[in-house]
Amino acid sequence: MAIATLPVKGGVVHRLGTLFHSGTAQRARYHSHHPRGGEERRTATFSSRSNINGMSICHASAAGSAAMEIEHVDFGERSYPIYIGKDILDQGELLRKHIPGKTALIVTNETIAPLYLDRCVKAITEDGRIKADVVILPDGEEYKSVHVLSQIWDKALECRLDRRTTFVALGGGVVGDMTGFAAASYQRGVNFIQVPTTVMAQVDSSVGGKTGVNHPLGKNMIGAFYQPQCVLIDTASLDTLPDRELASGISEIIKYGLIRDAELFVWLEENMDRLLARDPEAFTYAIQRSCANKAEVVAEDEKEGGVRATLNLGHTFGHAIEAAAGYGTWLHGEAVGTGIIMASDMSKRLGWISSELDERIKKLIIKARLPTTPPEEM
């Protein structure tokens, strides 16, 4: 069933009812502060029901460099940071301190490699301690298979990489999911790092440890829960993202606004044009807020036994659309956007949400330039 009710403190909240249950929604307090250099920045600190993850702010030490934001995912001894900032891929120490051994395997695809591979290799190897090998996969959801995944294992074995190696996922959600699963299974588990380069990966798939590949009978049905050592989000990578990919990722930001963050939903209604125009400040805020929401959910429920199921809003219908159309025909976020509208319509019919909220959801999906109806063949 695509829509469910989940118990929360103080009662029951419908998955699409966050806007009408403001007492359970995550709150944000806005303030301005002056980082080094006197430039005023608008940031947010978060308070949550479980009080697990507070947004902490730190600044790059180099004079004149932009601020870097850090969110933490709390898994006890397996906790890890999410670094968010512009051009932070060039701050190699952020990656190297999470690589305990002397080798790394960078996994990317044919689209991302010409854009960011050299910078990633330099960041990892420039101090001379770590040797990096590379495997370049074909680009596209249709290649998210065990057959293509074997190229990662093949390269690792050819290079005789041991258990102290680290796999580095440089790319979007497909690369991240496949690299994570390869790391989870290579020699029964090696470290891995996420360096997401798409909106979809930055706000959702790189955080939380879901890894895997598709099967002809179902999307993401072969995989594992396996957490990275860190996530490094260089927001400058969005400058090279095609418009269609950009819009696709925004569907996941909308999802957070519906399932737990009413104020984010309202902000999206007012600022969608800024996101589509790639406004750096707007995107940094949206990524931060999304990561804070995702971090809190997965820290509370790592393996989807309860509240994490809310993160699947729109995905039940969306996965059906992807499978019916053929993997790669629809982008994942496009299918999720349509899936959210279908879930919203179903919720309205069941009396779980109002017609007013259903209409606001449809308007926001349209404003994000996402498709609103499934393929005609369905």
Short mmCIF file of C-alpha atoms in Angstrom, two decimals:
data_model
loop_
_atom_site.label_atom_id
_atom_site.label_comp_id
_atom_site.label_asym_id
_atom_site.label_seq_id
_atom_site.Cartn_x
_atom_site.Cartn_y
_atom_site.Cartn_z
CA MET A 1 0.00 0.00 0.00
CA ALA A 2 1.46 3.33 -0.99
CA ILE A 3 0.05 5.36 1.90
CA ALA A 4 0.10 4.32 5.54
CA THR A 5 -0.36 5.79 8.99
CA LEU A 6 2.53 5.71 11.41
CA PRO A 7 2.55 6.17 15.18
CA VAL A 8 4.42 9.21 16.43
CA LYS A 9 4.64 10.92 19.77
CA GLY A 10 1.32 12.49 20.55
CA GLY A 11 -0.80 10.41 18.17
CA VAL A 12 -0.95 9.34 14.53
CA VAL A 13 0.21 11.40 11.57
CA HIS A 14 -0.62 10.55 7.97
CA ARG A 15 2.28 10.32 5.61
CA LEU A 16 0.92 13.21 3.57
CA GLY A 17 -0.54 15.05 6.52
CA THR A 18 2.54 16.86 7.84
CA LEU A 19 1.21 20.28 6.84
CA PHE A 20 -1.91 19.70 8.92
CA HIS A 21 -0.05 18.27 11.92
CA SER A 22 2.31 21.11 12.68
CA GLY A 23 2.91 19.88 16.21
CA THR A 24 4.81 16.86 14.91
CA ALA A 25 6.67 18.57 12.11
CA GLN A 26 10.36 19.27 12.47
CA ARG A 27 10.95 22.95 13.26
CA ALA A 28 13.66 25.32 12.16
CA ARG A 29 14.92 28.49 13.79
CA TYR A 30 16.56 30.92 11.39
CA HIS A 31 19.37 33.24 12.32
CA SER A 32 22.11 35.21 10.66
CA HIS A 33 25.74 35.09 11.62
CA HIS A 34 28.95 36.56 10.30
CA PRO A 35 31.65 34.10 9.28
CA ARG A 36 35.21 35.22 8.75
CA GLY A 37 35.48 38.08 6.30
CA GLY A 38 32.30 39.73 7.55
CA GLU A 39 29.99 38.26 4.90
CA GLU A 40 26.56 37.59 6.33
CA ARG A 41 25.13 34.13 5.72
CA ARG A 42 21.64 32.84 6.41
CA THR A 43 21.75 29.42 8.06
CA ALA A 44 19.39 27.20 9.97
CA THR A 45 19.63 25.17 13.14
CA PHE A 46 17.25 22.28 13.60
CA SER A 47 15.35 20.96 16.59
CA SER A 48 13.77 17.52 16.30
CA ARG A 49 11.54 15.16 18.23
CA SER A 50 14.33 12.68 18.88
CA ASN A 51 17.01 15.32 19.33
CA ILE A 52 19.42 13.11 17.40
CA ASN A 53 20.97 15.41 14.85
CA GLY A 54 21.61 19.13 15.27
CA MET A 55 22.91 21.03 12.29
CA SER A 56 26.44 22.15 13.11
CA ILE A 57 28.20 24.85 11.17
CA CYS A 58 31.92 25.07 10.52
CA HIS A 59 34.02 27.17 8.17
CA ALA A 60 36.86 26.32 5.84
CA SER A 61 40.15 27.41 7.35
CA ALA A 62 41.58 28.90 4.18
CA ALA A 63 41.19 32.67 4.01
CA GLY A 64 38.42 33.74 1.65
CA SER A 65 37.02 30.24 1.17
CA ALA A 66 33.28 29.58 1.39
CA ALA A 67 31.66 28.16 4.50
CA MET A 68 31.26 24.42 4.75
CA GLU A 69 28.29 22.87 6.50
CA ILE A 70 28.48 19.55 8.33
CA GLU A 71 25.59 17.26 9.22
CA HIS A 72 26.17 14.08 11.23
CA VAL A 73 24.36 10.74 10.82
CA ASP A 74 24.24 9.10 14.25
CA PHE A 75 24.90 5.35 14.24
CA GLY A 76 27.07 5.16 17.33
CA GLU A 77 30.47 3.77 16.33
CA ARG A 78 29.34 3.79 12.68
CA SER A 79 28.38 7.49 12.68
CA TYR A 80 29.61 9.60 9.79
CA PRO A 81 29.68 13.21 8.61
CA ILE A 82 28.03 14.80 5.59
CA TYR A 83 30.18 17.65 4.27
CA ILE A 84 28.29 20.27 2.23
CA GLY A 85 29.96 23.16 0.41
CA LYS A 86 31.09 24.63 -2.87
CA ASP A 87 34.35 23.30 -4.40
CA ILE A 88 35.08 21.13 -1.36
CA LEU A 89 36.11 18.26 -3.64
CA ASP A 90 39.42 20.11 -3.83
CA GLN A 91 39.85 19.82 -0.05
CA GLY A 92 41.47 16.41 -0.25
CA GLU A 93 41.99 16.03 3.47
CA LEU A 94 38.22 15.68 3.90
CA LEU A 95 38.35 12.43 1.92
CA ARG A 96 41.77 11.15 2.96
CA LYS A 97 41.03 11.16 6.68
CA HIS A 98 38.28 8.62 6.02
CA ILE A 99 40.58 6.27 4.06
CA PRO A 100 42.48 4.15 6.64
CA GLY A 101 44.45 2.04 4.18
CA LYS A 102 46.83 2.84 1.34
CA THR A 103 44.53 2.07 -1.59
CA ALA A 104 41.25 3.37 -2.98
CA LEU A 105 39.04 2.38 -5.90
CA ILE A 106 37.16 5.27 -7.47
CA VAL A 107 33.97 4.18 -9.24
CA THR A 108 32.36 6.63 -11.65
CA ASN A 109 30.62 6.64 -15.04
CA GLU A 110 31.29 7.80 -18.58
CA THR A 111 29.47 11.10 -18.06
CA ILE A 112 31.03 12.13 -14.74
CA ALA A 113 34.59 10.95 -15.44
CA PRO A 114 35.52 13.78 -17.87
CA LEU A 115 34.12 16.36 -15.45
CA TYR A 116 35.35 15.37 -11.99
CA LEU A 117 37.52 12.25 -12.04
CA ASP A 118 40.89 14.03 -12.24
CA ARG A 119 39.98 16.27 -9.30
CA CYS A 120 38.84 13.31 -7.24
CA VAL A 121 42.03 11.35 -7.98
CA LYS A 122 44.14 14.36 -7.04
CA ALA A 123 42.21 14.93 -3.82
CA ILE A 124 42.83 11.36 -2.72
CA THR A 125 46.42 10.89 -3.88
CA GLU A 126 48.08 14.31 -3.58
CA ASP A 127 49.82 13.62 -0.26
CA GLY A 128 51.41 10.43 -1.63
CA ARG A 129 49.99 8.09 1.01
CA ILE A 130 47.15 6.58 -1.03
CA LYS A 131 47.18 4.91 -4.45
CA ALA A 132 43.94 5.21 -6.41
CA ASP A 133 42.62 2.91 -9.13
CA VAL A 134 39.60 3.71 -11.26
CA VAL A 135 36.69 1.87 -12.85
CA ILE A 136 34.39 3.71 -15.26
CA LEU A 137 30.89 2.28 -15.74
CA PRO A 138 28.33 3.03 -18.46
CA ASP A 139 25.86 5.75 -17.48
CA GLY A 140 22.18 5.08 -16.91
CA GLU A 141 19.59 3.28 -14.78
CA GLU A 142 19.46 0.49 -17.34
CA TYR A 143 23.02 -0.47 -16.34
CA LYS A 144 22.21 -0.85 -12.64
CA SER A 145 22.59 -4.62 -12.76
CA VAL A 146 24.65 -7.40 -11.25
CA HIS A 147 26.34 -7.88 -14.62
CA VAL A 148 27.67 -4.31 -14.72
CA LEU A 149 28.37 -4.34 -10.98
CA SER A 150 30.81 -7.20 -11.58
CA GLN A 151 33.13 -4.71 -13.29
CA ILE A 152 33.80 -3.17 -9.87
CA TRP A 153 34.65 -6.50 -8.29
CA ASP A 154 36.75 -7.44 -11.34
CA LYS A 155 38.83 -4.27 -11.05
CA ALA A 156 39.29 -4.69 -7.30
CA LEU A 157 40.51 -8.26 -7.77
CA GLU A 158 42.76 -7.34 -10.69
CA CYS A 159 44.39 -4.67 -8.51
CA ARG A 160 44.63 -7.11 -5.57
CA LEU A 161 42.91 -4.69 -3.25
CA ASP A 162 42.71 -5.95 0.32
CA ARG A 163 40.24 -5.44 3.16
CA ARG A 164 41.74 -2.07 4.09
CA THR A 165 40.90 -0.54 0.72
CA THR A 166 38.17 2.08 0.32
CA PHE A 167 35.69 2.28 -2.55
CA VAL A 168 34.76 5.84 -3.56
CA ALA A 169 31.48 6.47 -5.39
CA LEU A 170 31.80 9.51 -7.67
CA GLY A 171 28.50 10.14 -9.43
CA GLY A 172 24.75 10.01 -9.05
CA GLY A 173 22.44 7.57 -7.34
CA VAL A 174 23.17 4.63 -9.63
CA VAL A 175 26.93 4.88 -9.08
CA GLY A 176 26.45 5.34 -5.34
CA ASP A 177 24.07 2.40 -4.95
CA MET A 178 26.26 0.06 -6.99
CA THR A 179 29.52 1.11 -5.35
CA GLY A 180 28.02 0.71 -1.89
CA PHE A 181 26.79 -2.79 -2.66
CA ALA A 182 30.12 -3.72 -4.20
CA ALA A 183 31.86 -2.48 -1.04
CA ALA A 184 29.43 -4.35 1.21
CA SER A 185 30.17 -7.63 -0.51
CA TYR A 186 33.84 -7.34 -1.57
CA GLN A 187 35.86 -9.50 0.83
CA ARG A 188 32.74 -9.40 3.06
CA GLY A 189 32.90 -5.65 3.48
CA VAL A 190 35.31 -2.78 2.83
CA ASN A 191 34.98 0.93 3.55
CA PHE A 192 33.32 3.24 1.06
CA ILE A 193 32.76 6.96 0.59
CA GLN A 194 29.97 8.80 -1.24
CA VAL A 195 30.80 11.79 -3.47
CA PRO A 196 27.37 12.49 -5.03
CA THR A 197 27.17 14.75 -8.07
CA THR A 198 23.40 14.96 -8.70
CA VAL A 199 20.59 16.55 -6.72
CA MET A 200 18.95 13.14 -6.31
CA ALA A 201 22.06 11.62 -4.78
CA GLN A 202 22.96 14.66 -2.69
CA VAL A 203 19.60 15.00 -0.96
CA ASP A 204 18.64 11.34 -0.71
CA SER A 205 20.41 8.24 -1.99
CA SER A 206 23.94 9.00 -0.69
CA VAL A 207 22.69 9.19 2.92
CA GLY A 208 21.35 6.26 4.90
CA GLY A 209 23.14 3.20 3.55
CA LYS A 210 20.69 1.73 1.05
CA THR A 211 22.77 0.06 -1.66
CA GLY A 212 21.94 -2.35 -4.44
CA VAL A 213 21.04 -3.08 -8.03
CA ASN A 214 17.88 -3.69 -10.03
CA HIS A 215 16.45 -7.02 -11.09
CA PRO A 216 14.19 -7.61 -14.10
CA LEU A 217 11.39 -8.40 -11.63
CA GLY A 218 11.88 -5.38 -9.38
CA LYS A 219 13.86 -2.21 -8.70
CA ASN A 220 16.57 -2.30 -6.00
CA MET A 221 15.59 -5.82 -5.00
CA ILE A 222 19.20 -7.04 -4.68
CA GLY A 223 21.27 -5.09 -2.15
CA ALA A 224 22.26 -4.37 1.42
CA PHE A 225 22.08 -1.75 4.14
CA TYR A 226 25.68 -0.54 4.33
CA GLN A 227 26.75 2.86 5.68
CA PRO A 228 29.54 4.98 4.12
CA GLN A 229 32.46 6.47 6.06
CA CYS A 230 31.44 9.95 4.93
CA VAL A 231 29.43 11.83 2.32
CA LEU A 232 31.06 14.77 0.52
CA ILE A 233 28.63 17.04 -1.32
CA ASP A 234 30.30 19.57 -3.59
CA THR A 235 27.44 21.84 -4.61
CA ALA A 236 29.46 23.16 -7.57
CA SER A 237 28.82 19.85 -9.32
CA LEU A 238 25.23 20.95 -9.90
CA ASP A 239 26.51 23.54 -12.40
CA THR A 240 27.07 20.76 -14.95
CA LEU A 241 23.85 18.86 -14.26
CA PRO A 242 21.31 18.79 -17.14
CA ASP A 243 18.01 20.57 -16.44
CA ARG A 244 16.06 17.32 -16.55
CA GLU A 245 18.33 15.70 -13.94
CA LEU A 246 18.08 18.80 -11.78
CA ALA A 247 14.27 18.71 -11.76
CA SER A 248 14.30 14.98 -11.11
CA GLY A 249 16.21 15.41 -7.87
CA ILE A 250 13.89 18.13 -6.61
CA SER A 251 11.12 15.54 -6.26
CA GLU A 252 12.97 14.08 -3.28
CA ILE A 253 13.21 17.51 -1.62
CA ILE A 254 9.44 17.89 -2.04
CA LYS A 255 9.03 14.50 -0.39
CA TYR A 256 10.73 15.68 2.81
CA GLY A 257 8.41 18.66 2.96
CA LEU A 258 5.41 16.34 2.85
CA ILE A 259 6.45 13.58 5.23
CA ARG A 260 8.02 15.59 8.07
CA ASP A 261 8.97 19.21 7.34
CA ALA A 262 6.00 21.47 6.67
CA GLU A 263 8.11 24.63 6.68
CA LEU A 264 10.31 23.20 3.93
CA PHE A 265 7.21 22.53 1.83
CA VAL A 266 6.10 26.15 2.21
CA TRP A 267 9.63 27.32 1.41
CA LEU A 268 9.59 25.24 -1.77
CA GLU A 269 6.29 26.79 -2.84
CA GLU A 270 7.92 30.20 -2.50
CA ASN A 271 11.40 29.39 -3.86
CA MET A 272 11.04 26.75 -6.58
CA ASP A 273 12.05 29.26 -9.26
CA ARG A 274 15.33 29.89 -7.40
CA LEU A 275 16.12 26.17 -7.38
CA LEU A 276 15.38 25.79 -11.08
CA ALA A 277 17.62 28.81 -11.73
CA ARG A 278 20.39 27.03 -9.73
CA ASP A 279 20.62 29.74 -7.10
CA PRO A 280 23.60 28.57 -4.94
CA GLU A 281 22.21 29.84 -1.64
CA ALA A 282 18.81 28.27 -2.25
CA PHE A 283 20.29 24.92 -3.22
CA THR A 284 22.68 24.84 -0.27
CA TYR A 285 19.73 25.43 2.04
CA ALA A 286 17.57 22.77 0.35
CA ILE A 287 20.39 20.20 0.47
CA GLN A 288 21.15 20.95 4.13
CA ARG A 289 17.52 20.70 5.14
CA SER A 290 17.02 17.47 3.18
CA CYS A 291 20.12 15.86 4.66
CA ALA A 292 19.06 16.88 8.17
CA ASN A 293 15.68 15.23 7.67
CA LYS A 294 17.15 12.08 6.12
CA ALA A 295 19.84 11.81 8.82
CA GLU A 296 17.28 11.98 11.60
CA VAL A 297 15.03 9.34 10.05
CA VAL A 298 17.74 6.78 9.26
CA ALA A 299 19.43 7.23 12.65
CA GLU A 300 16.12 6.33 14.27
CA ASP A 301 15.30 3.47 11.90
CA GLU A 302 18.25 2.20 9.87
CA LYS A 303 16.65 -0.85 8.25
CA GLU A 304 13.15 0.42 7.52
CA GLY A 305 11.25 -1.26 10.30
CA GLY A 306 9.12 1.80 11.04
CA VAL A 307 9.48 5.52 10.37
CA ARG A 308 11.98 5.07 7.52
CA ALA A 309 9.13 3.70 5.42
CA THR A 310 7.86 7.28 5.13
CA LEU A 311 10.86 8.01 2.91
CA ASN A 312 9.21 5.80 0.29
CA LEU A 313 6.46 8.34 -0.39
CA GLY A 314 5.78 8.27 -4.12
CA HIS A 315 8.18 5.39 -4.64
CA THR A 316 5.67 2.52 -4.71
CA PHE A 317 3.90 4.05 -7.69
CA GLY A 318 7.18 5.44 -9.02
CA HIS A 319 8.95 2.09 -9.11
CA ALA A 320 5.97 0.62 -10.99
CA ILE A 321 6.26 3.41 -13.56
CA GLU A 322 9.99 2.81 -14.02
CA ALA A 323 9.51 -0.95 -14.41
CA ALA A 324 6.62 -0.58 -16.85
CA ALA A 325 8.36 2.06 -18.98
CA GLY A 326 11.70 0.24 -18.90
CA TYR A 327 14.55 1.29 -16.62
CA GLY A 328 16.19 4.45 -17.92
CA THR A 329 13.18 5.70 -19.90
CA TRP A 330 11.92 7.77 -16.96
CA LEU A 331 14.38 9.30 -14.54
CA HIS A 332 13.85 8.05 -11.00
CA GLY A 333 12.80 11.46 -9.69
CA GLU A 334 10.35 11.93 -12.55
CA ALA A 335 8.65 8.67 -11.61
CA VAL A 336 8.68 9.64 -7.92
CA GLY A 337 7.13 13.03 -8.72
CA THR A 338 4.26 11.37 -10.55
CA GLY A 339 4.09 8.76 -7.79
CA ILE A 340 3.65 11.52 -5.19
CA ILE A 341 0.69 12.91 -7.15
CA MET A 342 -0.83 9.42 -7.38
CA ALA A 343 -0.30 8.87 -3.65
CA SER A 344 -1.79 12.27 -2.90
CA ASP A 345 -4.87 11.54 -5.00
CA MET A 346 -5.29 8.19 -3.28
CA SER A 347 -4.95 9.82 0.15
CA LYS A 348 -7.57 12.43 -0.75
CA ARG A 349 -9.99 9.72 -1.86
CA LEU A 350 -9.45 7.85 1.42
CA GLY A 351 -10.08 11.01 3.40
CA TRP A 352 -6.54 11.21 4.78
CA ILE A 353 -5.76 14.66 3.37
CA SER A 354 -7.84 17.60 2.19
CA SER A 355 -8.53 18.58 -1.40
CA GLU A 356 -6.63 21.80 -0.68
CA LEU A 357 -3.42 19.95 0.18
CA ASP A 358 -3.83 17.63 -2.80
CA GLU A 359 -4.06 20.68 -5.08
CA ARG A 360 -1.00 22.33 -3.51
CA ILE A 361 1.02 19.14 -4.07
CA LYS A 362 0.01 18.99 -7.75
CA LYS A 363 0.87 22.67 -8.26
CA LEU A 364 4.31 22.23 -6.70
CA ILE A 365 5.13 19.16 -8.83
CA ILE A 366 4.10 21.09 -11.94
CA LYS A 367 6.18 24.08 -10.83
CA ALA A 368 9.18 21.77 -10.49
CA ARG A 369 8.74 20.82 -14.17
CA LEU A 370 8.10 17.18 -13.38
CA PRO A 371 5.63 14.89 -15.18
CA THR A 372 2.25 14.53 -13.47
CA THR A 373 0.71 11.44 -15.11
CA PRO A 374 2.04 7.91 -15.70
CA PRO A 375 2.84 6.64 -19.19
CA GLU A 376 -0.17 6.08 -21.42
CA GLU A 377 0.64 2.35 -21.68
CA MET A 378 -0.06 2.01 -17.94
#
